[in-house]
Amino acid sequence: MSDVPHFGGDFLWGVSTASYQIEGAVDADGRGPSIWDQFSHTPGRTLGGDTGDAACEHYRRYGDDVALMADLGVDAYRFSIAWPRIQPDGSGVESRGLDFYDRLVDTLLEHGIEPSATLFHWDSPLALEAAGGWENRAITDAFANYAHVVGERLADRVTRWFTLNETVIFTLLGHGIGVHAPGKELGFDAMQVAWHQLLAHGKAVQALRAAGATLVGPANNHTQVRPIDDSPETLDAAALFDLVYNRAFLDPILTGTWPLAGIVDPVVEDADLAIISEPVDFLGINSYNPQYIAAAPPGSAVPFDMVTPEGLEYNDFGWPILPDGFTQMLVDLRERYGDALPPILITENGGAFNEEPDAGGRVRDQRRIDYTAAHLAALHEAMDAGVDVRGYFHWSFMDNFEWAEGYSQRFGLTYVDYDTQERIPKDSFHWYRQLIAAQKGRR
C-alpha cells in the first residue's frame, strides 16, 4: 500500500461501532428503553421517522459480524455497551444483557480480536432521564455503579475501556440545541451536563480500575478550529468556540482546570476536579474534519457562527474533506498539553460516502478509500511531528443508524441492506484489509 506510510508493527488497527446504531433487538432479553428509543419514536425527530429498532440486527448476528471482522484482519474492535441492557431502569442488574456482551467478548477473543469497550455511547436508560438525566448530579453515581457492574463481569477479558463517547456532541447536540436525544434546548446551560459527564468519567475510571481494568481512557470528538478571516471579532469567536468544543472537555481531565471559568460556571463540589482528573492510560480522539468559524451575526443567541466555505470538497453528509486539519488538530493538542497528553488512539475517523451496490453487487466506494488514505497520511505527519499515536479505529465497521439522519448516511466499510440484512464488504473493506496485512507484514 504505497499510498499510506508504514506505521510500525505495534500500531493498532481497528474498527468502531456503537450499540444503538447497530444492535437492534430493543426489547430483547429484558433491555429497557433508552433516550434514543424515545427520541427516534417522536415524530419529526429523525429523518423519515427512522428508528434503531432493527438497525443492523447485530444483537442476533454478532457471530457473523465478528467473523467478517476477522476476515478484515483488524487487531481490535471498539464497540459500546448498551446501558439499558445492563440496567433497564438505571439500577440493578439484568444478567441476560451481561450475557450478551460475555458472548461477544469471548467470540472476539476466539478470533484474535482485542475487545475494546465503550461504557456509554449516548443511550442512557430512559428511567434515569425521567429523574433529570444528565442534568441531575445523581446520574454520576448511577454511572459509577454501572461501570462497576460491567467491569466486574468483563474486565478480565476486555483489553481497553473507553468511559464516555463524545461528551461534546452529547452535550451540545443533545442538550444544547436539541437535535439529538434527549432533545433538550438548554443553550449554554448544557455545560452543567458536560460537567456531570466529566465527573461520571472520573468515577467510572475509579470503578473500572477497582474491578481490575488496566487500560482506561475517554473518547471525545476534537476538531481544528479555523477562523474564516483574521478580523478581531472572528478571532475572538474562534477562540471561544475552541474553549467550548475542545478545551472544556479535555482541560479538566488532563490539567484539572475548568477553562470556561467566568464565562460558563457549572455547579461543582470541591472534590470534583480531583475525581475528573484521575490519571488515564490513553486519550481516544474522534475526528472527521476541521471547523470554520465566523463572528456571530447580529442578534445571534450564540457568540460564534459555524460556517461551510464554498470551493471545498465535501462528503455526502456535507462535511469538508481537509486531511491537513487532522494533522494540525493533533499537533495543536501536543503543543497545548505537552507531557500531560497521554498516548492517543484515533477511535473514530471516516466519512459518509453513500455508494450503492452496482448491477454486479459490488460497492465501489473509491471516495472512502481516498479519504482514509489521505487521513492516514495526515496522521503519520502528526506522528512525525512528535504526537504519540498508538492506533487507528475506522468509523465504521458497517453502515448503521446515523442518529437524527436515520439510515440516509453510510459510513461503513461493510454495506448493509437494511431490508434483508445482507452484509456486502465494500471496495474500501478489501482495501483496508490489504492495508492492514501490508502494515503487519502479512502475505
GROMACS .gro file of C-alpha atoms in nm:
model
  443
    1MET     CA    1   0.000   0.000   0.000
    2SER     CA    2   0.242   0.261  -0.127
    3ASP     CA    3  -0.006   0.547  -0.075
    4VAL     CA    4  -0.001   0.501   0.307
    5PRO     CA    5   0.319   0.534   0.513
    6HIS     CA    6   0.429   0.249   0.737
    7PHE     CA    7   0.313   0.285   1.098
    8GLY     CA    8   0.518   0.010   1.258
    9GLY     CA    9   0.439  -0.342   1.366
   10ASP     CA   10   0.297  -0.244   1.706
   11PHE     CA   11   0.045   0.007   1.569
   12LEU     CA   12  -0.314  -0.097   1.644
   13TRP     CA   13  -0.562  -0.130   1.357
   14GLY     CA   14  -0.932  -0.148   1.433
   15VAL     CA   15  -1.290  -0.057   1.357
   16SER     CA   16  -1.561   0.105   1.571
   17THR     CA   17  -1.939   0.084   1.616
   18ALA     CA   18  -2.200   0.188   1.876
   19SER     CA   19  -2.475  -0.015   2.039
   20TYR     CA   20  -2.790   0.177   1.943
   21GLN     CA   21  -2.664   0.224   1.589
   22ILE     CA   22  -2.622  -0.148   1.514
   23GLU     CA   23  -2.775  -0.382   1.773
   24GLY     CA   24  -3.150  -0.361   1.718
   25ALA     CA   25  -3.342  -0.604   1.941
   26VAL     CA   26  -3.450  -0.312   2.156
   27ASP     CA   27  -3.691  -0.521   2.366
   28ALA     CA   28  -3.489  -0.844   2.379
   29ASP     CA   29  -3.373  -1.014   2.698
   30GLY     CA   30  -3.501  -0.753   2.937
   31ARG     CA   31  -3.350  -0.445   2.774
   32GLY     CA   32  -3.517  -0.127   2.892
   33PRO     CA   33  -3.592   0.177   2.677
   34SER     CA   34  -3.323   0.437   2.619
   35ILE     CA   35  -3.346   0.807   2.548
   36TRP     CA   36  -3.277   0.727   2.183
   37ASP     CA   37  -3.573   0.487   2.167
   38GLN     CA   38  -3.799   0.764   2.287
   39PHE     CA   39  -3.638   1.031   2.070
   40SER     CA   40  -3.644   0.831   1.747
   41HIS     CA   41  -4.009   0.738   1.802
   42THR     CA   42  -4.106   1.104   1.845
   43PRO     CA   43  -4.247   1.237   1.515
   44GLY     CA   44  -4.017   1.480   1.336
   45ARG     CA   45  -3.704   1.396   1.533
   46THR     CA   46  -3.530   1.167   1.282
   47LEU     CA   47  -3.517   1.171   0.904
   48GLY     CA   48  -3.806   0.969   0.768
   49GLY     CA   49  -3.906   0.864   1.118
   50ASP     CA   50  -3.624   0.608   1.121
   51THR     CA   51  -3.552   0.428   1.448
   52GLY     CA   52  -3.291   0.187   1.580
   53ASP     CA   53  -3.550  -0.083   1.648
   54ALA     CA   54  -3.388  -0.319   1.399
   55ALA     CA   55  -3.072  -0.131   1.293
   56CYS     CA   56  -2.825  -0.396   1.171
   57GLU     CA   57  -2.962  -0.676   1.392
   58HIS     CA   58  -2.611  -0.714   1.535
   59TYR     CA   59  -2.755  -0.845   1.862
   60ARG     CA   60  -2.854  -1.162   1.680
   61ARG     CA   61  -2.594  -1.158   1.403
   62TYR     CA   62  -2.284  -1.073   1.607
   63GLY     CA   63  -2.118  -1.408   1.532
   64ASP     CA   64  -2.125  -1.349   1.159
   65ASP     CA   65  -2.015  -0.990   1.207
   66VAL     CA   66  -1.715  -1.090   1.419
   67ALA     CA   67  -1.618  -1.350   1.158
   68LEU     CA   68  -1.625  -1.071   0.900
   69MET     CA   69  -1.403  -0.856   1.122
   70ALA     CA   70  -1.161  -1.146   1.147
   71ASP     CA   71  -1.155  -1.164   0.767
   72LEU     CA   72  -1.082  -0.790   0.765
   73GLY     CA   73  -0.778  -0.864   0.981
   74VAL     CA   74  -0.827  -0.598   1.249
   75ASP     CA   75  -0.637  -0.612   1.577
   76ALA     CA   76  -0.919  -0.463   1.782
   77TYR     CA   77  -1.291  -0.388   1.776
   78ARG     CA   78  -1.433  -0.089   1.960
   79PHE     CA   79  -1.798  -0.144   2.048
   80SER     CA   80  -2.024   0.018   2.304
   81ILE     CA   81  -2.227  -0.147   2.577
   82ALA     CA   82  -2.595  -0.053   2.593
   83TRP     CA   83  -2.654   0.073   2.946
   84PRO     CA   84  -3.029  -0.018   2.933
   85ARG     CA   85  -2.939  -0.380   2.855
   86ILE     CA   86  -2.744  -0.399   3.180
   87GLN     CA   87  -2.965  -0.179   3.399
   88PRO     CA   88  -3.304  -0.142   3.230
   89ASP     CA   89  -3.431   0.101   3.492
   90GLY     CA   90  -3.093   0.257   3.572
   91SER     CA   91  -3.009   0.028   3.863
   92GLY     CA   92  -2.991  -0.340   3.949
   93VAL     CA   93  -2.853  -0.594   3.702
   94GLU     CA   94  -3.010  -0.767   3.402
   95SER     CA   95  -2.793  -1.077   3.368
   96ARG     CA   96  -2.912  -1.152   3.014
   97GLY     CA   97  -2.767  -0.822   2.898
   98LEU     CA   98  -2.433  -0.901   3.055
   99ASP     CA   99  -2.451  -1.248   2.900
  100PHE     CA  100  -2.469  -1.096   2.552
  101TYR     CA  101  -2.151  -0.895   2.598
  102ASP     CA  102  -1.989  -1.200   2.756
  103ARG     CA  103  -2.059  -1.390   2.435
  104LEU     CA  104  -1.944  -1.102   2.216
  105VAL     CA  105  -1.616  -1.060   2.407
  106ASP     CA  106  -1.543  -1.434   2.403
  107THR     CA  107  -1.618  -1.453   2.030
  108LEU     CA  108  -1.381  -1.165   1.961
  109LEU     CA  109  -1.106  -1.332   2.162
  110GLU     CA  110  -1.162  -1.659   1.980
  111HIS     CA  111  -1.093  -1.472   1.656
  112GLY     CA  112  -0.783  -1.297   1.792
  113ILE     CA  113  -0.950  -0.955   1.813
  114GLU     CA  114  -0.897  -0.733   2.119
  115PRO     CA  115  -1.230  -0.628   2.276
  116SER     CA  116  -1.229  -0.251   2.328
  117ALA     CA  117  -1.545  -0.149   2.512
  118THR     CA  118  -1.711   0.191   2.546
  119LEU     CA  119  -1.937   0.220   2.850
  120PHE     CA  120  -2.156   0.499   2.714
  121HIS     CA  121  -2.234   0.599   2.357
  122TRP     CA  122  -2.540   0.819   2.422
  123ASP     CA  123  -2.810   0.559   2.504
  124SER     CA  124  -2.898   0.641   2.866
  125PRO     CA  125  -3.175   0.442   3.036
  126LEU     CA  126  -3.500   0.633   2.992
  127ALA     CA  127  -3.578   0.579   3.360
  128LEU     CA  128  -3.280   0.795   3.456
  129GLU     CA  129  -3.385   1.066   3.213
  130ALA     CA  130  -3.720   1.082   3.392
  131ALA     CA  131  -3.523   1.170   3.707
  132GLY     CA  132  -3.344   1.457   3.534
  133GLY     CA  133  -3.094   1.259   3.330
  134TRP     CA  134  -2.755   1.421   3.287
  135GLU     CA  135  -2.877   1.746   3.439
  136ASN     CA  136  -2.906   1.561   3.772
  137ARG     CA  137  -2.577   1.507   3.953
  138ALA     CA  138  -2.710   1.176   4.087
  139ILE     CA  139  -2.653   1.018   3.746
  140THR     CA  140  -2.277   1.026   3.808
  141ASP     CA  141  -2.313   0.776   4.092
  142ALA     CA  142  -2.553   0.566   3.885
  143PHE     CA  143  -2.294   0.560   3.609
  144ALA     CA  144  -2.019   0.459   3.851
  145ASN     CA  145  -2.237   0.171   3.969
  146TYR     CA  146  -2.300   0.066   3.609
  147ALA     CA  147  -1.925   0.080   3.539
  148HIS     CA  148  -1.861  -0.140   3.842
  149VAL     CA  149  -2.120  -0.397   3.734
  150VAL     CA  150  -1.983  -0.422   3.382
  151GLY     CA  151  -1.621  -0.415   3.495
  152GLU     CA  152  -1.676  -0.695   3.745
  153ARG     CA  153  -1.809  -0.916   3.465
  154LEU     CA  154  -1.579  -0.823   3.174
  155ALA     CA  155  -1.259  -0.654   3.295
  156ASP     CA  156  -1.070  -0.983   3.293
  157ARG     CA  157  -1.111  -1.008   2.915
  158VAL     CA  158  -1.170  -0.659   2.772
  159THR     CA  159  -0.835  -0.519   2.661
  160ARG     CA  160  -0.915  -0.149   2.691
  161TRP     CA  161  -1.204   0.057   2.822
  162PHE     CA  162  -1.345   0.386   2.698
  163THR     CA  163  -1.562   0.562   2.955
  164LEU     CA  164  -1.788   0.802   2.762
  165ASN     CA  165  -1.800   0.872   2.391
  166GLU     CA  166  -1.806   1.228   2.257
  167THR     CA  167  -1.920   1.418   2.562
  168VAL     CA  168  -1.907   1.732   2.348
  169ILE     CA  169  -2.159   1.605   2.092
  170PHE     CA  170  -2.391   1.457   2.353
  171THR     CA  171  -2.381   1.788   2.539
  172LEU     CA  172  -2.416   2.033   2.252
  173LEU     CA  173  -2.648   1.843   2.015
  174GLY     CA  174  -2.847   1.651   2.274
  175HIS     CA  175  -2.879   1.919   2.542
  176GLY     CA  176  -2.770   2.248   2.385
  177ILE     CA  177  -2.976   2.266   2.067
  178GLY     CA  178  -3.189   1.953   2.096
  179VAL     CA  179  -3.131   1.784   1.760
  180HIS     CA  180  -3.015   1.461   1.929
  181ALA     CA  181  -3.164   1.273   2.224
  182PRO     CA  182  -3.284   1.369   2.475
  183GLY     CA  183  -3.381   1.674   2.269
  184LYS     CA  184  -3.324   1.949   2.525
  185GLU     CA  185  -3.256   2.310   2.428
  186LEU     CA  186  -3.059   2.442   2.723
  187GLY     CA  187  -2.813   2.662   2.537
  188PHE     CA  188  -2.501   2.725   2.741
  189ASP     CA  189  -2.674   2.584   3.049
  190ALA     CA  190  -2.595   2.249   2.887
  191MET     CA  191  -2.242   2.286   3.023
  192GLN     CA  192  -2.379   2.153   3.354
  193VAL     CA  193  -2.446   1.832   3.160
  194ALA     CA  194  -2.087   1.845   3.038
  195TRP     CA  195  -1.963   1.874   3.395
  196HIS     CA  196  -2.168   1.575   3.506
  197GLN     CA  197  -2.032   1.367   3.218
  198LEU     CA  198  -1.677   1.463   3.311
  199LEU     CA  199  -1.746   1.368   3.671
  200ALA     CA  200  -1.905   1.040   3.560
  201HIS     CA  201  -1.591   0.973   3.356
  202GLY     CA  202  -1.370   1.015   3.663
  203LYS     CA  203  -1.591   0.797   3.879
  204ALA     CA  204  -1.601   0.531   3.606
  205VAL     CA  205  -1.220   0.532   3.584
  206GLN     CA  206  -1.211   0.460   3.957
  207ALA     CA  207  -1.476   0.188   3.934
  208LEU     CA  208  -1.314   0.015   3.637
  209ARG     CA  209  -0.972   0.014   3.798
  210ALA     CA  210  -1.124  -0.131   4.117
  211ALA     CA  211  -1.274  -0.407   3.900
  212GLY     CA  212  -0.935  -0.491   3.750
  213ALA     CA  213  -0.931  -0.290   3.428
  214THR     CA  214  -0.577  -0.196   3.326
  215LEU     CA  215  -0.622   0.036   3.027
  216VAL     CA  216  -0.883   0.310   3.068
  217GLY     CA  217  -0.947   0.645   2.899
  218PRO     CA  218  -1.213   0.871   2.744
  219ALA     CA  219  -1.306   0.908   2.377
  220ASN     CA  220  -1.405   1.256   2.266
  221ASN     CA  221  -1.455   1.445   1.943
  222HIS     CA  222  -1.197   1.713   1.866
  223THR     CA  223  -1.153   1.946   1.572
  224GLN     CA  224  -0.908   2.202   1.446
  225VAL     CA  225  -1.078   2.543   1.469
  226ARG     CA  226  -1.025   2.765   1.162
  227PRO     CA  227  -1.124   3.134   1.172
  228ILE     CA  228  -1.283   3.229   0.842
  229ASP     CA  229  -1.089   3.558   0.843
  230ASP     CA  230  -0.846   3.746   1.067
  231SER     CA  231  -1.079   4.015   1.198
  232PRO     CA  232  -1.069   4.060   1.577
  233GLU     CA  233  -1.435   3.961   1.603
  234THR     CA  234  -1.376   3.637   1.415
  235LEU     CA  235  -1.062   3.551   1.609
  236ASP     CA  236  -1.247   3.605   1.938
  237ALA     CA  237  -1.536   3.388   1.819
  238ALA     CA  238  -1.296   3.111   1.711
  239ALA     CA  239  -1.115   3.122   2.044
  240LEU     CA  240  -1.443   3.089   2.231
  241PHE     CA  241  -1.555   2.801   2.010
  242ASP     CA  242  -1.226   2.624   2.081
  243LEU     CA  243  -1.288   2.665   2.453
  244VAL     CA  244  -1.641   2.531   2.431
  245TYR     CA  245  -1.580   2.248   2.183
  246ASN     CA  246  -1.229   2.127   2.261
  247ARG     CA  247  -1.085   2.253   2.586
  248ALA     CA  248  -1.393   2.227   2.809
  249PHE     CA  249  -1.392   1.852   2.755
  250LEU     CA  250  -1.018   1.794   2.787
  251ASP     CA  251  -0.863   2.051   3.024
  252PRO     CA  252  -1.049   1.914   3.329
  253ILE     CA  253  -0.925   1.560   3.260
  254LEU     CA  254  -0.566   1.642   3.169
  255THR     CA  255  -0.494   1.954   3.377
  256GLY     CA  256  -0.759   1.956   3.648
  257THR     CA  257  -0.884   2.300   3.542
  258TRP     CA  258  -1.209   2.442   3.401
  259PRO     CA  259  -1.127   2.665   3.101
  260LEU     CA  260  -1.465   2.843   3.091
  261ALA     CA  261  -1.435   2.991   3.442
  262GLY     CA  262  -1.607   3.328   3.446
  263ILE     CA  263  -1.779   3.255   3.115
  264VAL     CA  264  -1.991   2.950   3.199
  265ASP     CA  265  -1.964   2.823   3.556
  266PRO     CA  266  -2.142   2.496   3.637
  267VAL     CA  267  -2.240   2.399   3.989
  268VAL     CA  268  -1.949   2.197   4.129
  269GLU     CA  269  -1.831   2.042   4.452
  270ASP     CA  270  -1.482   2.076   4.596
  271ALA     CA  271  -1.356   1.726   4.511
  272ASP     CA  272  -1.493   1.719   4.155
  273LEU     CA  273  -1.181   1.819   3.964
  274ALA     CA  274  -0.967   1.572   4.157
  275ILE     CA  275  -1.204   1.293   4.050
  276ILE     CA  276  -1.234   1.417   3.692
  277SER     CA  277  -0.856   1.433   3.655
  278GLU     CA  278  -0.795   1.071   3.758
  279PRO     CA  279  -0.493   0.959   3.551
  280VAL     CA  280  -0.587   0.786   3.225
  281ASP     CA  281  -0.385   0.548   3.011
  282PHE     CA  282  -0.476   0.695   2.674
  283LEU     CA  283  -0.690   0.956   2.505
  284GLY     CA  284  -0.937   0.841   2.242
  285ILE     CA  285  -0.988   1.102   1.971
  286ASN     CA  286  -1.273   1.103   1.722
  287SER     CA  287  -1.216   1.348   1.438
  288TYR     CA  288  -1.358   1.394   1.091
  289ASN     CA  289  -1.288   1.748   0.974
  290PRO     CA  290  -1.183   2.097   1.087
  291GLN     CA  291  -1.450   2.353   1.172
  292TYR     CA  292  -1.458   2.701   1.019
  293ILE     CA  293  -1.581   2.977   1.250
  294ALA     CA  294  -1.702   3.329   1.177
  295ALA     CA  295  -1.811   3.610   1.406
  296ALA     CA  296  -2.170   3.574   1.520
  297PRO     CA  297  -2.423   3.765   1.309
  298PRO     CA  298  -2.621   4.046   1.478
  299GLY     CA  299  -2.890   3.917   1.710
  300SER     CA  300  -2.746   3.565   1.731
  301ALA     CA  301  -2.807   3.372   2.052
  302VAL     CA  302  -2.470   3.201   2.005
  303PRO     CA  303  -2.143   3.402   2.015
  304PHE     CA  304  -1.992   3.234   1.709
  305ASP     CA  305  -2.106   3.114   1.369
  306MET     CA  306  -2.016   2.769   1.230
  307VAL     CA  307  -1.975   2.812   0.855
  308THR     CA  308  -1.904   2.596   0.549
  309PRO     CA  309  -1.695   2.778   0.291
  310GLU     CA  310  -1.755   2.731  -0.079
  311GLY     CA  311  -1.497   2.569  -0.303
  312LEU     CA  312  -1.406   2.277  -0.077
  313GLU     CA  313  -1.460   1.906  -0.131
  314TYR     CA  314  -1.735   1.764   0.090
  315ASN     CA  315  -1.859   1.415   0.172
  316ASP     CA  316  -2.224   1.318   0.136
  317PHE     CA  317  -2.302   1.445   0.487
  318GLY     CA  318  -2.172   1.790   0.390
  319TRP     CA  319  -1.853   1.765   0.596
  320PRO     CA  320  -1.539   1.916   0.439
  321ILE     CA  321  -1.254   1.682   0.344
  322LEU     CA  322  -0.938   1.850   0.471
  323PRO     CA  323  -0.677   1.599   0.591
  324ASP     CA  324  -0.430   1.870   0.690
  325GLY     CA  325  -0.676   1.973   0.961
  326PHE     CA  326  -0.636   1.624   1.109
  327THR     CA  327  -0.261   1.674   1.133
  328GLN     CA  328  -0.286   2.021   1.282
  329MET     CA  329  -0.551   1.923   1.539
  330LEU     CA  330  -0.318   1.656   1.676
  331VAL     CA  331  -0.011   1.880   1.670
  332ASP     CA  332  -0.209   2.153   1.848
  333LEU     CA  333  -0.304   1.908   2.124
  334ARG     CA  334   0.061   1.811   2.170
  335GLU     CA  335   0.167   2.174   2.187
  336ARG     CA  336  -0.114   2.268   2.425
  337TYR     CA  337  -0.084   1.985   2.677
  338GLY     CA  338   0.279   1.876   2.645
  339ASP     CA  339   0.370   1.591   2.877
  340ALA     CA  340   0.017   1.592   3.022
  341LEU     CA  341  -0.110   1.446   2.693
  342PRO     CA  342  -0.131   1.066   2.721
  343PRO     CA  343  -0.081   0.831   2.424
  344ILE     CA  344  -0.354   0.880   2.164
  345LEU     CA  345  -0.582   0.631   1.994
  346ILE     CA  346  -0.780   0.756   1.695
  347THR     CA  347  -1.112   0.600   1.792
  348GLU     CA  348  -1.323   0.734   1.504
  349ASN     CA  349  -1.234   0.868   1.160
  350GLY     CA  350  -1.419   0.815   0.836
  351GLY     CA  351  -1.683   0.967   0.613
  352ALA     CA  352  -2.032   0.934   0.470
  353PHE     CA  353  -1.995   0.812   0.113
  354ASN     CA  354  -2.328   0.671   0.005
  355GLU     CA  355  -2.241   0.450  -0.292
  356GLU     CA  356  -2.487   0.168  -0.356
  357PRO     CA  357  -2.411  -0.180  -0.498
  358ASP     CA  358  -2.378  -0.187  -0.876
  359ALA     CA  359  -2.552  -0.439  -1.101
  360GLY     CA  360  -2.295  -0.700  -1.004
  361GLY     CA  361  -2.338  -0.637  -0.630
  362ARG     CA  362  -2.007  -0.453  -0.588
  363VAL     CA  363  -1.986  -0.132  -0.384
  364ARG     CA  364  -1.724   0.089  -0.548
  365ASP     CA  365  -1.657   0.344  -0.274
  366GLN     CA  366  -1.329   0.484  -0.400
  367ARG     CA  367  -1.403   0.813  -0.227
  368ARG     CA  368  -1.387   0.638   0.113
  369ILE     CA  369  -1.056   0.479   0.018
  370ASP     CA  370  -0.918   0.816  -0.089
  371TYR     CA  371  -1.042   0.984   0.231
  372THR     CA  372  -0.895   0.716   0.456
  373ALA     CA  373  -0.560   0.702   0.277
  374ALA     CA  374  -0.526   1.081   0.294
  375HIS     CA  375  -0.615   1.093   0.664
  376LEU     CA  376  -0.375   0.813   0.748
  377ALA     CA  377  -0.101   1.003   0.569
  378ALA     CA  378  -0.201   1.313   0.767
  379LEU     CA  379  -0.195   1.109   1.087
  380HIS     CA  380   0.156   0.990   1.009
  381GLU     CA  381   0.265   1.352   0.960
  382ALA     CA  382   0.142   1.431   1.311
  383MET     CA  383   0.334   1.134   1.447
  384ASP     CA  384   0.647   1.253   1.265
  385ALA     CA  385   0.594   1.588   1.440
  386GLY     CA  386   0.609   1.417   1.779
  387VAL     CA  387   0.248   1.321   1.854
  388ASP     CA  388   0.230   0.981   2.026
  389VAL     CA  389  -0.045   0.792   1.842
  390ARG     CA  390  -0.077   0.420   1.908
  391GLY     CA  391  -0.370   0.310   1.692
  392TYR     CA  392  -0.648   0.387   1.443
  393PHE     CA  393  -1.010   0.267   1.456
  394HIS     CA  394  -1.204   0.332   1.135
  395TRP     CA  395  -1.562   0.456   1.167
  396SER     CA  396  -1.740   0.244   1.093
  397PHE     CA  397  -1.721  -0.131   1.051
  398MET     CA  398  -2.061  -0.126   0.881
  399ASP     CA  399  -2.336   0.106   0.769
  400ASN     CA  400  -2.574   0.184   1.054
  401PHE     CA  401  -2.839   0.408   1.206
  402GLU     CA  402  -2.687   0.754   1.181
  403TRP     CA  403  -2.876   0.919   1.466
  404ALA     CA  404  -3.104   1.204   1.355
  405GLU     CA  405  -3.018   1.130   0.990
  406GLY     CA  406  -3.164   0.781   1.019
  407TYR     CA  407  -3.035   0.541   0.756
  408SER     CA  408  -2.955   0.809   0.498
  409GLN     CA  409  -2.579   0.827   0.559
  410ARG     CA  410  -2.341   0.533   0.509
  411PHE     CA  411  -2.010   0.533   0.696
  412GLY     CA  412  -1.934   0.163   0.678
  413LEU     CA  413  -1.660  -0.047   0.526
  414THR     CA  414  -1.938  -0.305   0.501
  415TYR     CA  415  -2.261  -0.229   0.314
  416VAL     CA  416  -2.581  -0.325   0.496
  417ASP     CA  417  -2.901  -0.393   0.304
  418TYR     CA  418  -3.149  -0.289   0.571
  419ASP     CA  419  -3.434  -0.485   0.410
  420THR     CA  420  -3.251  -0.818   0.401
  421GLN     CA  421  -2.967  -0.750   0.650
  422GLU     CA  422  -2.719  -0.878   0.393
  423ARG     CA  423  -2.362  -0.764   0.453
  424ILE     CA  424  -2.154  -0.674   0.147
  425PRO     CA  425  -1.787  -0.585   0.200
  426LYS     CA  426  -1.721  -0.269   0.000
  427ASP     CA  427  -1.411  -0.193  -0.205
  428SER     CA  428  -1.290   0.002   0.100
  429PHE     CA  429  -1.320  -0.313   0.312
  430HIS     CA  430  -1.089  -0.502   0.076
  431TRP     CA  431  -0.852  -0.205   0.061
  432TYR     CA  432  -0.836  -0.175   0.441
  433ARG     CA  433  -0.774  -0.548   0.470
  434GLN     CA  434  -0.483  -0.525   0.228
  435LEU     CA  435  -0.352  -0.217   0.411
  436ILE     CA  436  -0.355  -0.392   0.749
  437ALA     CA  437  -0.190  -0.701   0.603
  438ALA     CA  438   0.083  -0.490   0.445
  439GLN     CA  439   0.137  -0.293   0.767
  440LYS     CA  440   0.166  -0.615   0.965
  441GLY     CA  441   0.399  -0.775   0.712
  442ARG     CA  442   0.148  -1.046   0.629
  443ARG     CA  443   0.112  -1.213   0.293
   0.00000   0.00000   0.00000
